[in-house]
Each structure stands twice: as C-alpha cells, then as structure tokens.
Amino acid sequence: MDGRVGLRASRRAAPTPRVAVRSSPRHRARSGSGLGKENKAGSSTPLRHRPNAFSELDNATPRVMLRRIIQNQPQVSPLALQTVQLEETEDAQPEPPSQRTSSTVELQLPDLVPEDASVTTFRMTRKRKKLSISEFERAADKRLPQNQAHSTLDSTLVRSLRMSVGSVMAPDTVEKRGLLRRPQNHKAIDIAAFEGGVEQNMLQIKAQDYLVDLQTSSMTGTTTIRTDAEVVLNNTELFVEPQLGEQNLLAVEPQLSDSKTSAQRSNTSYPAHEKARLEGLVSRVSTDERRTLRFSEKDLITDHEHVDGITQKTPAKQGEEEQDHSQQNDPMEQFSESEEMAGTTQHHADAEYSEHSEKKLSRKAVSQLTAAQDAGVEMEMTPSEGGVAEGTEHQDSPKAELQMAGSPGGHSPASYSLEKPGAKPLKEAVEQTGEIERGTITGVLDAAEEEATDDESDIEDHESEEISMKTPMFVHAAAYRPQPVLSPPHPVKSASPELPPQPVRAKPVPKSSGAAQRKTREPEIASSLIKQIFSHYVKTPVTRDAYKIVEKCSERYFKQISSDLEAYSQHAGRKTVEMADVELLMRRQGLVTDKMPLHVLVERHLPLEYRKLLIPIAVSGNKVIPCK
Amino acid sequence: GSEAAGGEQRELLIQRLRAAVHYTTGCLCQDVAEDKGVLFSKQTVAAISEITFRQCENFARDLEMFARHAKRSTITSEDVKLLARRSNSLLKYITQKSDELASSNME
C-alpha cells in the first residue's frame, strides 16, 4: 500500500520527462507487475481510476498497450495525464497476462524512463534522441528476455518507438555511409578492347596531327574545308588563275580518265589546295593498299586549275579510285593518289586519317607538286628497284635536282619514307605504271619545277608512295602560285627518311604524323585565346562550330591585313612595317577619320603601358625636344 | 563674306558634279537595262549615283593618303592600284589596263 501510494505520489509529483518515461507502458508494466501483486494483496483504489480502466482483457491488447504508450510517453503533449494512466495500470487486474503486462509496463517504467524521455523529446533534439534511442533499444532488448509474456508488448512498444524514431535511424545510416567509401567497382579490363581503343586513339591523334600539319604547312594557311558549303564559300576569287602546265599533263596522261571521286571539298584555286589534296591523297593511299599507280596516272590528268577538294578514297574501291583520279583536277592529286596506291601498305583503315589527310591535301598544291616530283623520280626507279628504300634513295637525287630548281623536292624523300611501309607490294604496280608515267613525268617535272615554288608544305607526310608518280612535280608546278615558302625547312626534313621501307604496315600512320610534326607549322593564333575573347564579348553561349568559323574569319582577317600592311610598306619603299602603315590601314578601314584621330583610339582601347609607348608626348611631362 | 561665297561656290560645284554623276549613272543603267532586259527604277538610279559620288570622295581621300604615304605629292597609277587591292579581280583588271597603257605609251 505504502509502496503503491508512494509510487502514485511519485508519479503524480513530477511531470518531468523522467516521469513521462517512467509512465511509459513499459515502465508501467514493470511497476504494474509489482504493484499488481500488491494490488492483489491490498485493496484497490480504483474508484478513481475505474472509469478509465479497461477490462482486464482489453488491457492486454496491443491497442491498449499502444494507447498507454502514447498517452504516457510525452509529458509535454496535451494527452491524457500520466498519473491517471499509471493508476489504471496499477489497477490492472487479475488475469496474469494483463497483470504481467501492466506490471511489466510499470516495472519497466523506471528503466525506460531515460530512454522514453529521449523518445519523447525526440522532436526537440534529434541528436539526443539518437543516442537515447539506441540506449533505449538496448534497454528494451535487455528487458525482452525478462518479460517473455510481454514480449508482444515490448515488441509493440519497440515497434511503436521504432516507428516514431524510424526516421532517426535513417539519417544515421545515411550519414555513416557518407563517411564510408562506397565500394569500388573494378570492372575486369578487357585487354584486347583496351589495346584496340588505344590504337584507334593513336590513329586519330595522328590523323589530327597530320591534318594540322597539313594545314599549318600550307602556304596559304587556309583552314581545312570540311563541307561543300565551305568549299563554295571559300571560292571568293572572281577569276580563276590559269594553271600553266596542266595542259601538258592532260595531254600526256590520257589514260587517267577516271578520277577518284574524292569529295571535292575546296574550290579554291590556290595551288596550295592542290598540294593539300596531294597530301590528302597520300594519306589516303596509305590507307588504301590496293591503290595502284594507274590511279595516279588518272590523277595526273585532272585539271590543275580546278583545285578542288580532296577526293575521298575508299580503301576498298580501286575502280572508284580510278574514276576519282580522272575527276581530280589537280594532277598532283592524281599523283598523290597514285603514290598512295603504290605506297600504301598502311592498312590502317583509318578512314578518319585518310579523310583528314584529304582535307589537308586540298590546301597543298605544292606538296602535291613535290609529291609528283618524287613520284616521277621514283617511277623511274621503281621498275629497277626491289625495295622501297631504294626508291627513297633515288628520290634523293631527283630531289636534289628539284631543290635546285627551288621546288621542295626535299619533301618527297620524307614523304616517301613515310609511305614506305607497304610500298613493296605496290612496287609492282608502280612498275607497271611507271613506264607509262615516265614519259609524262619528265614533261611534267620541268613544268612542275618551274612552278613549284613554295608550298611544299609537308609533302613528306603526304607523299606516301615512293612509287608515286612523276606527275607530282609538274602538277605542283602548274598549280603552284608564288607564295611565301616554307620550303627551306622542308629539304632538311625530307633529308632524313623516316621509315624503313617496308616493315610495318601498322606504323605508317604514326610515322607520317611524326614526320608531319617535324615540319614547322604556320603560326596560328591559339584557338583558346580566340574562344576566350569572343565569348567575353558575346556573353552568350557559343557552339563549337561557331568558334571554328570565328577562328577561320579571324585567320582570314589577319591574313588580309598583314598583306595590306606589306603592300603599304612596299608602296612607301620600305621593307619594314611602320606605324604609318598601320595608321594608313586604319584610315582605309574607316576606324581613323578626320574626326577620330589615331591617338584618341589608342587612348580609348589600349592599356596604359601601350599608350605610353605610342604617345610619348603624353608622358613627356611637358618636355618636348623636337628632333633636328 | 568671301569665304561664304567660296563655300557657296563650292556647294554649287558639288551640286553640279553630283548631277553629272547622276546623269552618267542613268545612261549606264539604261544600257544595262537594255542589255539584260531589266528595268531600273528612278530610286535605284539615284541610289547608285549617290553611292558612286560618295565613294569617289573616299577614293580621292585614300589616293591622297597613299601618295603622301609614299612621300609624293602626285597621285600615280601605283596609288590607284593600291586602292583597288581590295578586289582581286578589279586589281587584275586595272593592272592589265595599266600595262596595256604603258606599252602603248612606250610605243
């Protein structure tokens, strides 16, 4: 009795969380069990509690237990008073389960108090709840064996608690996982696929390098023209300059009727394009093993004047190639094609590479010329030669002659060396066509030598076949226009044949790119710089294609103004470009007018350092000493 | 007073020159119209003549600049060729003509 009273008093006395916890069903159950016994012994006080008391049977149901839990847990909540509930539990009656339940609830109450408190305060402090929850659960688990009969209650209690605190658990686990490293998935690496991918990458890179080299080495410095639209747009010439010597070639090479239907990408009439085409052809040859010299013959026939885009060769189409050859305007192209055919031992069906090279070719008429020259030389040699290496040797001598003539014959050896791998199989083909071509080549060579001046950009790279034809020389010569020459470095480069004639077909692509890399590139503005400046002023996203076009435009613009400046300085009888030339140009452009003097523009747009340089008077501090 | 008169004189001169250019442009357009079988509206002819007149002013200024750039005081055919550099075909044409003239002059 006293105990019970005391218990009641204690229960009523403190509406603290502890009390709340204590009043939780578990505690109540435990205490209840103890009290229950007392109840049995003593008189029950239940009148007060009777109204709230449920039937004994009902007390044992989960619903009742849950209700008790919910009602007794939070002290802060506006739920029913715990004291009342507690007393009810005390009065839990006879049936052992109910008694036990209540007693267990009561009994468990004190132990669970701290945990319940944490549970009740769940909403208040999460962290605290977490700890308490785990403790609570531990405690709950401990008690579970104690109250077998009330396992359901415990479980329900636990479950209910878990439900309420379920969300708490989640963050824990999530957090923990965040700290832990996710299991790494190491896929088994397929070596074969990997190597294949590497090779492809290499080829692509080479192709790109090759292409870049072609571009840079081209005298005109025109960018690669990749679409027909570009081709059309590029042809800004009102007059197409007549190509000398082409007629000779045409007459000489009637056989070359078919032309490789390489997609004509550039309509520029620059010889550089021809050269580029040649280079492209050369590269194509590398990829096309089957090309024969006959193709080159046909190429020779093509019209020089019409320096069209590179004809795309499909490695598998010899016949088509022939047709393509005939279509090619540039004999150099033909030559290159023949070269390619002859010398292409390069299996790499690197379509990309060949295409790239083709594009490059469009710009390099000169290279074609040299290639033709080389081919011519080789052709003569090949019949007697057994090896590609020999061919290159022969090439050296003709090259010397060519170099004398001012043509970048030097290129050919390098180019030939490139083509060497796989040249052997083509040698026979070369031999067959060699005789036919010889006649034409010699004629062409003369013409080519005269014309082939500068743009022998990276012929080395392109002149795959040693076998190549004689035509390249004259083709180049015919197509070539005087341009600033990159030739000086070429002879040096060509002097060192790179590849051993035969050996590896797989190698040609990397080799040619290596050879191409040696060549000095025409200086380009870094595309990243252009992108940066352009995007800064545009302030809206720009696609990559747009950047390319901007690059092309700026390149053309700078070419134009540099040529203008050169003309102006020449007009004044000078060899150095001076500020007067620049001012004259700006006047022509309309930037400097009578109303807008140059100094104002300088002050407006240039940084202070440049202003000091350009307008010395401004920083003279009022000390002006006139010269003379 | 005299300056104003001179200015007016100048203005009158400009008007007369403009009219002359307009007349010549009209004649040329008429020839082209007959040749190509198209019609030229009056506004078109007026626009062309005005453009021509303004371009002539530009050309004159540029030619003078070029001559001064070469430290000369006389405008020569070299200056004209430099002026025509912008258009390749025009440059070729002019060079051709000047060569013909030079050869005929020599003869």
Tab-separated table of N, CA and C in Angstrom, chain A residues 409-516:
chain	number	residue	atom	x	y	z
A	409	GLY	N	61.621	19.645	-103.348
A	409	GLY	CA	61.753	18.226	-103.627
A	409	GLY	C	62.157	17.473	-102.392
A	410	GLY	N	62.796	18.187	-101.550
A	410	GLY	CA	63.244	17.522	-100.338
A	410	GLY	C	62.102	16.838	-99.628
A	411	HIS	N	61.015	17.380	-99.848
A	411	HIS	CA	59.888	16.805	-99.127
A	411	HIS	C	59.667	15.377	-99.510
A	412	SER	N	59.852	15.170	-100.718
A	412	SER	CA	59.472	13.851	-101.201
A	412	SER	C	60.170	12.741	-100.453
A	413	PRO	N	61.432	12.868	-100.219
A	413	PRO	CA	62.047	11.731	-99.530
A	413	PRO	C	61.382	11.467	-98.213
A	414	ALA	N	61.119	12.494	-97.556
A	414	ALA	CA	60.466	12.271	-96.272
A	414	ALA	C	59.120	11.640	-96.492
A	415	SER	N	58.448	12.182	-97.442
A	415	SER	CA	57.119	11.639	-97.663
A	415	SER	C	57.215	10.214	-98.114
A	416	TYR	N	58.164	10.000	-98.919
A	416	TYR	CA	58.288	8.644	-99.402
A	416	TYR	C	58.612	7.708	-98.284
A	417	SER	N	59.472	8.188	-97.470
A	417	SER	CA	59.838	7.296	-96.372
A	417	SER	C	58.609	6.913	-95.593
A	418	LEU	N	57.763	7.854	-95.518
A	418	LEU	CA	56.550	7.572	-94.768
A	418	LEU	C	55.773	6.465	-95.442
A	419	GLU	N	55.760	6.596	-96.703
A	419	GLU	CA	54.925	5.663	-97.427
A	419	GLU	C	55.557	4.307	-97.521
A	420	LYS	N	56.757	4.255	-97.174
A	420	LYS	CA	57.479	3.022	-97.422
A	420	LYS	C	56.766	1.792	-96.923
A	421	PRO	N	56.363	1.842	-95.726
A	421	PRO	CA	55.751	0.606	-95.272
A	421	PRO	C	54.648	0.243	-96.232
A	422	GLY	N	54.684	-0.894	-96.670
A	422	GLY	CA	53.650	-1.281	-97.603
A	422	GLY	C	53.967	-0.863	-99.014
A	423	ALA	N	55.047	-0.202	-99.171
A	423	ALA	CA	55.363	0.226	-100.525
A	423	ALA	C	55.719	-0.969	-101.378
A	424	LYS	N	56.271	-1.912	-100.750
A	424	LYS	CA	56.732	-3.051	-101.530
A	424	LYS	C	55.632	-3.662	-102.374
A	425	PRO	N	54.561	-3.970	-101.763
A	425	PRO	CA	53.536	-4.608	-102.588
A	425	PRO	C	53.128	-3.736	-103.746
A	426	LEU	N	53.229	-2.467	-103.521
A	426	LEU	CA	52.802	-1.562	-104.563
A	426	LEU	C	53.858	-1.380	-105.616
A	427	LYS	N	55.011	-1.804	-105.267
A	427	LYS	CA	56.082	-1.562	-106.227
A	427	LYS	C	55.763	-2.150	-107.566
A	428	GLU	N	55.235	-3.312	-107.486
A	428	GLU	CA	54.945	-3.964	-108.746
A	428	GLU	C	53.962	-3.139	-109.547
A	429	ALA	N	52.985	-2.715	-108.870
A	429	ALA	CA	52.007	-1.878	-109.553
A	429	ALA	C	52.682	-0.645	-110.105
A	430	VAL	N	53.546	-0.128	-109.308
A	430	VAL	CA	54.260	1.068	-109.746
A	430	VAL	C	55.034	0.775	-110.994
A	431	GLU	N	55.648	-0.347	-110.959
A	431	GLU	CA	56.452	-0.684	-112.119
A	431	GLU	C	55.601	-0.718	-113.358
A	432	GLN	N	54.453	-1.257	-113.159
A	432	GLN	CA	53.582	-1.356	-114.323
A	432	GLN	C	53.273	0.007	-114.883
A	433	THR	N	52.946	0.868	-113.987
A	433	THR	CA	52.544	2.190	-114.452
A	433	THR	C	53.732	3.090	-114.665
A	434	GLY	N	54.830	2.640	-114.154
A	434	GLY	CA	55.988	3.513	-114.223
A	434	GLY	C	56.323	3.892	-115.647
A	435	GLU	N	56.303	2.917	-116.466
A	435	GLU	CA	56.695	3.198	-117.840
A	435	GLU	C	55.761	4.219	-118.456
A	436	ILE	N	54.522	4.018	-118.189
A	436	ILE	CA	53.557	4.922	-118.780
A	436	ILE	C	53.775	6.327	-118.280
A	437	GLU	N	54.051	6.348	-117.032
A	437	GLU	CA	54.102	7.660	-116.430
A	437	GLU	C	55.405	8.369	-116.699
A	438	ARG	N	56.392	7.604	-116.936
A	438	ARG	CA	57.689	8.245	-117.088
A	438	ARG	C	57.641	9.352	-118.116
A	439	GLY	N	57.059	8.981	-119.217
A	439	GLY	CA	57.041	9.976	-120.273
A	439	GLY	C	56.382	11.247	-119.800
A	440	THR	N	55.298	11.041	-119.160
A	440	THR	CA	54.580	12.226	-118.735
A	440	THR	C	55.298	12.932	-117.622
A	441	ILE	N	55.894	12.125	-116.824
A	441	ILE	CA	56.524	12.733	-115.655
A	441	ILE	C	57.619	13.694	-116.068
A	442	THR	N	58.424	13.247	-116.959
A	442	THR	CA	59.548	14.105	-117.319
A	442	THR	C	59.033	15.441	-117.804
A	443	GLY	N	58.013	15.365	-118.657
A	443	GLY	CA	57.466	16.626	-119.139
A	443	GLY	C	56.932	17.451	-117.995
A	444	VAL	N	56.283	16.737	-117.141
A	444	VAL	CA	55.664	17.454	-116.034
A	444	VAL	C	56.705	18.023	-115.113
A	445	LEU	N	57.707	17.266	-114.945
A	445	LEU	CA	58.723	17.693	-113.993
A	445	LEU	C	59.237	19.073	-114.343
A	446	ASP	N	59.479	19.251	-115.583
A	446	ASP	CA	60.027	20.555	-115.953
A	446	ASP	C	59.050	21.646	-115.570
A	447	ALA	N	57.851	21.423	-115.972
A	447	ALA	CA	56.854	22.440	-115.649
A	447	ALA	C	56.704	22.586	-114.158
A	448	ALA	N	56.710	21.449	-113.545
A	448	ALA	CA	56.496	21.491	-112.095
A	448	ALA	C	57.620	22.228	-111.415
A	449	GLU	N	58.779	21.960	-111.845
A	449	GLU	CA	59.903	22.612	-111.180
A	449	GLU	C	59.771	24.108	-111.272
A	450	GLU	N	59.371	24.518	-112.412
A	450	GLU	CA	59.273	25.962	-112.560
A	450	GLU	C	58.225	26.525	-111.624
A	451	GLU	N	57.160	25.814	-111.587
A	451	GLU	CA	56.063	26.384	-110.827
A	451	GLU	C	56.146	26.057	-109.362
A	452	ALA	N	56.612	24.892	-109.129
A	452	ALA	CA	56.598	24.518	-107.716
A	452	ALA	C	57.531	25.438	-106.966
A	453	THR	N	56.970	26.300	-106.281
A	453	THR	CA	57.846	27.175	-105.540
A	453	THR	C	57.812	26.878	-104.075
A	454	ASP	N	56.791	27.307	-103.507
A	454	ASP	CA	56.904	27.282	-102.085
A	454	ASP	C	56.118	26.200	-101.426
A	455	ASP	N	54.923	26.226	-101.722
A	455	ASP	CA	54.109	25.461	-100.845
A	455	ASP	C	54.363	24.027	-100.916
A	456	GLU	N	55.487	23.653	-100.507
A	456	GLU	CA	55.629	22.231	-100.443
A	456	GLU	C	55.440	21.851	-99.012
A	457	SER	N	54.464	22.341	-98.501
A	457	SER	CA	54.237	22.008	-97.112
A	457	SER	C	54.171	20.513	-96.996
A	458	ASP	N	54.608	20.095	-95.981
A	458	ASP	CA	54.529	18.698	-95.582
A	458	ASP	C	54.249	17.708	-96.674
A	459	ILE	N	54.929	17.869	-97.705
A	459	ILE	CA	54.747	16.844	-98.721
A	459	ILE	C	55.260	15.558	-98.155
A	460	GLU	N	56.201	15.691	-97.322
A	460	GLU	CA	56.786	14.492	-96.771
A	460	GLU	C	55.708	13.632	-96.200
A	461	ASP	N	54.875	14.265	-95.528
A	461	ASP	CA	53.868	13.456	-94.878
A	461	ASP	C	52.998	12.778	-95.898
A	462	HIS	N	52.709	13.542	-96.905
A	462	HIS	CA	51.702	13.001	-97.775
A	462	HIS	C	52.256	12.106	-98.818
A	463	GLU	N	53.457	12.358	-99.131
A	463	GLU	CA	53.916	11.595	-100.271
A	463	GLU	C	54.189	10.202	-99.854
A	464	SER	N	53.192	9.560	-99.684
A	464	SER	CA	53.341	8.208	-99.208
A	464	SER	C	54.167	7.423	-100.166
A	465	GLU	N	53.660	7.272	-101.312
A	465	GLU	CA	54.337	6.301	-102.070
A	465	GLU	C	55.599	6.754	-102.651
A	466	GLU	N	56.484	6.002	-102.448
A	466	GLU	CA	57.707	6.275	-103.115
A	466	GLU	C	57.451	6.106	-104.564
A	467	ILE	N	56.605	5.235	-104.787
A	467	ILE	CA	56.366	4.939	-106.150
A	467	ILE	C	55.834	6.126	-106.849
A	468	SER	N	55.228	6.907	-106.114
A	468	SER	CA	54.448	7.966	-106.656
A	468	SER	C	54.934	8.424	-107.978
A	469	MET	N	54.204	9.170	-108.443
A	469	MET	CA	54.396	9.463	-109.778
A	469	MET	C	55.210	10.614	-110.046
A	470	LYS	N	55.557	10.630	-111.188
A	470	LYS	CA	56.329	11.732	-111.654
A	470	LYS	C	55.485	12.956	-111.679
A	471	THR	N	54.245	12.734	-111.915
A	471	THR	CA	53.399	13.906	-112.103
A	471	THR	C	53.487	14.905	-110.986
A	472	PRO	N	53.710	14.489	-109.845
A	472	PRO	CA	53.628	15.462	-108.791
A	472	PRO	C	54.421	16.684	-109.104
A	473	MET	N	55.522	16.517	-109.649
A	473	MET	CA	56.328	17.690	-109.892
A	473	MET	C	55.603	18.681	-110.738
A	474	PHE	N	55.267	18.230	-111.873
A	474	PHE	CA	54.724	19.216	-112.778
A	474	PHE	C	53.357	19.648	-112.324
A	475	VAL	N	52.696	18.744	-111.713
A	475	VAL	CA	51.376	19.130	-111.226
A	475	VAL	C	51.514	20.260	-110.243
A	476	HIS	N	52.422	20.058	-109.369
A	476	HIS	CA	52.635	21.122	-108.401
A	476	HIS	C	53.054	22.388	-109.095
A	477	ALA	N	53.933	22.216	-109.994
A	477	ALA	CA	54.448	23.403	-110.670
A	477	ALA	C	53.315	24.142	-111.340
A	478	ALA	N	52.496	23.415	-111.985
A	478	ALA	CA	51.401	24.076	-112.697
A	478	ALA	C	50.468	24.750	-111.725
A	479	ALA	N	50.173	24.041	-110.708
A	479	ALA	CA	49.166	24.570	-109.804
A	479	ALA	C	49.731	25.605	-108.866
A	480	TYR	N	51.009	25.562	-108.724
A	480	TYR	CA	51.560	26.348	-107.629
A	480	TYR	C	51.595	27.813	-107.974
A	481	ARG	N	51.223	28.576	-107.042
A	481	ARG	CA	51.358	30.010	-107.209
A	481	ARG	C	52.413	30.495	-106.266
A	482	PRO	N	53.024	31.527	-106.629
A	482	PRO	CA	54.063	32.023	-105.716
A	482	PRO	C	53.437	32.381	-104.389
A	483	GLN	N	54.008	31.777	-103.412
A	483	GLN	CA	53.501	32.032	-102.082
A	483	GLN	C	54.698	32.075	-101.156
A	484	PRO	N	54.484	32.633	-100.049
A	484	PRO	CA	55.594	32.570	-99.100
A	484	PRO	C	55.943	31.128	-98.860
A	485	VAL	N	57.194	30.889	-98.786
A	485	VAL	CA	57.590	29.492	-98.864
A	485	VAL	C	58.023	28.960	-97.534
A	486	LEU	N	57.537	27.818	-97.274
A	486	LEU	CA	58.035	27.111	-96.108
A	486	LEU	C	59.084	26.126	-96.532
A	487	SER	N	59.467	26.214	-97.727
A	487	SER	CA	60.314	25.155	-98.258
A	487	SER	C	61.626	25.015	-97.514
A	488	PRO	N	62.241	26.073	-97.125
A	488	PRO	CA	63.584	25.877	-96.555
A	488	PRO	C	63.625	24.777	-95.526
A	489	PRO	N	62.705	24.785	-94.629
A	489	PRO	CA	62.828	23.710	-93.650
A	489	PRO	C	62.555	22.359	-94.260
A	490	HIS	N	61.808	22.333	-95.295
A	490	HIS	CA	61.404	21.032	-95.800
A	490	HIS	C	62.560	20.188	-96.275
A	491	PRO	N	63.415	20.763	-97.044
A	491	PRO	CA	64.511	19.918	-97.526
A	491	PRO	C	65.234	19.269	-96.376
A	492	VAL	N	65.379	20.031	-95.348
A	492	VAL	CA	66.081	19.450	-94.207
A	492	VAL	C	65.304	18.267	-93.688
A	493	LYS	N	64.065	18.465	-93.611
A	493	LYS	CA	63.262	17.391	-93.043
A	493	LYS	C	63.252	16.196	-93.956
A	494	SER	N	63.095	16.501	-95.180
A	494	SER	CA	62.983	15.379	-96.088
A	494	SER	C	64.280	14.619	-96.138
A	495	ALA	N	65.309	15.269	-95.799
A	495	ALA	CA	66.603	14.608	-95.916
A	495	ALA	C	66.646	13.363	-95.052
A	496	SER	N	65.937	13.356	-94.026
A	496	SER	CA	66.010	12.193	-93.153
A	496	SER	C	64.810	11.320	-93.376
A	497	PRO	N	64.945	10.319	-94.144
A	497	PRO	CA	63.830	9.412	-94.380
A	497	PRO	C	63.490	8.732	-93.075
A	498	GLU	N	62.266	8.678	-92.860
A	498	GLU	CA	61.913	8.240	-91.550
A	498	GLU	C	61.762	6.750	-91.446
A	499	LEU	N	60.981	6.243	-92.310
A	499	LEU	CA	60.653	4.848	-92.068
A	499	LEU	C	61.477	3.934	-92.940
A	500	PRO	N	61.751	2.836	-92.420
A	500	PRO	CA	62.360	1.804	-93.241
A	500	PRO	C	61.302	1.379	-94.230
A	501	PRO	N	61.673	1.146	-95.371
A	501	PRO	CA	60.734	0.976	-96.460
A	501	PRO	C	59.586	0.083	-96.123
A	502	GLN	N	59.850	-1.023	-95.710
A	502	GLN	CA	58.727	-1.885	-95.609
A	502	GLN	C	57.963	-1.997	-94.372
A	503	PRO	N	58.663	-2.293	-93.505
A	503	PRO	CA	58.295	-3.188	-92.435
A	503	PRO	C	56.859	-3.125	-91.980
A	504	VAL	N	56.549	-2.095	-91.315
A	504	VAL	CA	55.290	-2.287	-90.615
A	504	VAL	C	54.191	-1.542	-91.306
A	505	ARG	N	53.199	-2.226	-91.613
A	505	ARG	CA	52.075	-1.534	-92.176
A	505	ARG	C	51.383	-0.750	-91.107
A	506	ALA	N	51.379	-1.277	-89.966
A	506	ALA	CA	50.642	-0.595	-88.903
A	506	ALA	C	51.285	0.730	-88.588
A	507	LYS	N	52.519	0.841	-88.822
A	507	LYS	CA	53.217	2.044	-88.401
A	507	LYS	C	52.980	3.278	-89.250
A	508	PRO	N	52.713	3.139	-90.469
A	508	PRO	CA	52.706	4.323	-91.327
A	508	PRO	C	51.953	5.484	-90.727
A	509	VAL	N	50.859	5.252	-90.175
A	509	VAL	CA	50.106	6.398	-89.672
A	509	VAL	C	50.903	7.145	-88.622
A	510	PRO	N	51.392	6.498	-87.647
A	510	PRO	CA	52.134	7.232	-86.646
A	510	PRO	C	53.349	7.867	-87.252
A	511	LYS	N	53.927	7.221	-88.167
A	511	LYS	CA	55.135	7.774	-88.745
A	511	LYS	C	54.823	9.061	-89.474
A	512	SER	N	53.844	9.013	-90.283
A	512	SER	CA	53.591	10.231	-91.053
A	512	SER	C	53.272	11.373	-90.121
A	513	SER	N	52.561	11.073	-89.097
A	513	SER	CA	52.269	12.158	-88.181
A	513	SER	C	53.556	12.633	-87.540
A	514	GLY	N	54.428	11.684	-87.279
A	514	GLY	CA	55.702	12.099	-86.700
A	514	GLY	C	56.443	12.991	-87.674
A	515	ALA	N	56.413	12.572	-88.903
A	515	ALA	CA	57.085	13.405	-89.904
A	515	ALA	C	56.408	14.754	-89.978
A	516	ALA	N	55.131	14.726	-89.918
A	516	ALA	CA	54.411	15.995	-90.022
A	516	ALA	C	54.772	16.890	-88.860
